[in-house]
Amino acid sequence: MGQDSVDRAPSAGRTSAGGPVRTCIGCREKAPRRDLLRVVAGSDARAVPDPTRTAPGRGAHLHPTQECLDLAVRRRALGRALRVPGGLDPDPVLAHLARQQDQHDPRDQQDQQGQ
């Protein structure tokens, strides 16, 4: 066991600010847990968003973007990360991302109301 492993051990899984770090299952980049959306496996073979990070069971994390969800689906990472045989339906996560986008972009809401 060298000095490198001793130096890394105390900070493993933590950012310089002291918060937990997770890996996005879509793009595979590490990010603070607060910047990622936690996803769990629902009882009906669906990927369920867990924005409060309180649902029981194994969770997987991804950036709350369409691009990272698409990558996760293409790579079949949802089922693999959540250890579910077969695939998971990503539609609930997709719907959650769409709702979040609508809430955070008031210009889209104004454009829709003006039409």
Short mmCIF file of C-alpha atoms in Angstrom, two decimals:
data_model
loop_
_atom_site.label_atom_id
_atom_site.label_comp_id
_atom_site.label_asym_id
_atom_site.label_seq_id
_atom_site.Cartn_x
_atom_site.Cartn_y
_atom_site.Cartn_z
CA MET A 1 0.00 0.00 0.00
CA GLY A 2 1.62 3.21 -1.18
CA GLN A 3 1.26 6.79 -0.10
CA ASP A 4 -1.19 7.51 -2.95
CA SER A 5 -3.87 5.20 -1.59
CA VAL A 6 -3.54 6.71 1.86
CA ASP A 7 -3.89 10.25 0.48
CA ARG A 8 -7.00 9.41 -1.55
CA ALA A 9 -8.89 7.39 1.04
CA PRO A 10 -10.14 10.22 3.29
CA SER A 11 -11.46 12.25 0.36
CA ALA A 12 -12.94 9.37 -1.65
CA GLY A 13 -16.49 10.28 -2.68
CA ARG A 14 -16.22 13.90 -1.54
CA THR A 15 -15.76 17.23 -3.30
CA SER A 16 -13.32 19.86 -2.13
CA ALA A 17 -16.31 21.57 -0.48
CA GLY A 18 -16.94 18.41 1.53
CA GLY A 19 -20.11 17.17 -0.20
CA PRO A 20 -20.70 13.70 -1.64
CA VAL A 21 -19.73 13.04 -5.26
CA ARG A 22 -21.61 10.71 -7.60
CA THR A 23 -21.07 9.59 -11.19
CA CYS A 24 -23.70 10.34 -13.81
CA ILE A 25 -24.83 7.07 -15.41
CA GLY A 26 -25.33 8.91 -18.71
CA CYS A 27 -22.16 10.88 -19.41
CA ARG A 28 -20.06 9.15 -16.69
CA GLU A 29 -18.81 12.49 -15.32
CA LYS A 30 -18.45 12.96 -11.58
CA ALA A 31 -20.45 15.75 -9.99
CA PRO A 32 -21.65 16.82 -6.56
CA ARG A 33 -24.68 14.79 -5.52
CA ARG A 34 -26.79 17.96 -5.23
CA ASP A 35 -26.33 18.59 -8.99
CA LEU A 36 -27.62 15.15 -10.02
CA LEU A 37 -31.06 13.55 -10.09
CA ARG A 38 -31.41 10.30 -8.17
CA VAL A 39 -33.39 7.58 -9.93
CA VAL A 40 -34.73 4.36 -8.37
CA ALA A 41 -36.39 1.27 -9.82
CA GLY A 42 -40.16 1.25 -9.39
CA SER A 43 -42.12 -1.91 -8.73
CA ASP A 44 -43.54 -1.80 -12.26
CA ALA A 45 -40.20 -1.95 -14.15
CA ARG A 46 -40.05 1.82 -14.51
CA ALA A 47 -37.24 4.21 -13.65
CA VAL A 48 -38.69 6.59 -11.06
CA PRO A 49 -37.16 10.01 -10.32
CA ASP A 50 -36.32 10.62 -6.65
CA PRO A 51 -35.55 14.37 -6.44
CA THR A 52 -35.74 14.35 -2.62
CA ARG A 53 -33.31 11.41 -2.41
CA THR A 54 -35.52 9.67 0.16
CA ALA A 55 -36.89 6.64 -1.71
CA PRO A 56 -35.71 3.30 -0.35
CA GLY A 57 -33.45 1.02 -2.31
CA ARG A 58 -30.57 1.31 -4.70
CA GLY A 59 -30.33 4.58 -6.56
CA ALA A 60 -28.53 5.75 -9.67
CA HIS A 61 -27.63 9.34 -10.44
CA LEU A 62 -27.69 11.37 -13.63
CA HIS A 63 -27.52 15.00 -14.67
CA PRO A 64 -31.07 16.32 -15.00
CA THR A 65 -30.76 16.75 -18.77
CA GLN A 66 -32.31 15.05 -21.77
CA GLU A 67 -28.83 14.36 -23.15
CA CYS A 68 -27.67 12.37 -20.12
CA LEU A 69 -30.94 10.44 -19.96
CA ASP A 70 -30.60 9.58 -23.66
CA LEU A 71 -27.04 8.38 -23.09
CA ALA A 72 -28.12 6.29 -20.10
CA VAL A 73 -30.90 4.67 -22.14
CA ARG A 74 -28.62 4.07 -25.14
CA ARG A 75 -25.99 2.47 -22.89
CA ARG A 76 -28.65 0.48 -20.98
CA ALA A 77 -27.16 1.98 -17.84
CA LEU A 78 -30.42 2.41 -15.89
CA GLY A 79 -31.12 -1.29 -15.46
CA ARG A 80 -27.47 -2.12 -14.94
CA ALA A 81 -26.87 0.58 -12.32
CA LEU A 82 -30.04 -0.34 -10.45
CA ARG A 83 -29.32 -4.06 -10.81
CA VAL A 84 -32.63 -4.82 -12.47
CA PRO A 85 -32.75 -7.65 -15.02
CA GLY A 86 -33.96 -6.38 -18.36
CA GLY A 87 -34.56 -2.76 -19.13
CA LEU A 88 -36.42 -0.04 -17.28
CA ASP A 89 -38.97 2.31 -18.80
CA PRO A 90 -37.43 5.81 -18.63
CA ASP A 91 -40.73 7.66 -19.31
CA PRO A 92 -41.30 8.81 -15.68
CA VAL A 93 -37.82 10.35 -15.62
CA LEU A 94 -38.41 11.96 -19.01
CA ALA A 95 -41.70 13.45 -17.76
CA HIS A 96 -39.96 14.75 -14.63
CA LEU A 97 -37.25 16.42 -16.72
CA ALA A 98 -39.89 18.03 -18.95
CA ARG A 99 -41.74 19.40 -15.90
CA GLN A 100 -38.50 20.76 -14.47
CA GLN A 101 -37.65 22.43 -17.78
CA ASP A 102 -41.09 24.04 -17.94
CA GLN A 103 -40.75 25.37 -14.39
CA HIS A 104 -37.29 26.81 -14.98
CA ASP A 105 -37.91 28.49 -18.31
CA PRO A 106 -40.63 31.14 -17.88
CA ARG A 107 -40.12 32.36 -21.46
CA ASP A 108 -41.57 29.09 -22.76
CA GLN A 109 -44.64 29.52 -20.56
CA GLN A 110 -45.11 33.13 -21.73
CA ASP A 111 -44.77 32.07 -25.37
CA GLN A 112 -47.41 29.37 -24.90
CA GLN A 113 -49.80 31.76 -23.15
CA GLY A 114 -49.39 34.39 -25.87
CA GLN A 115 -50.41 32.00 -28.65
#
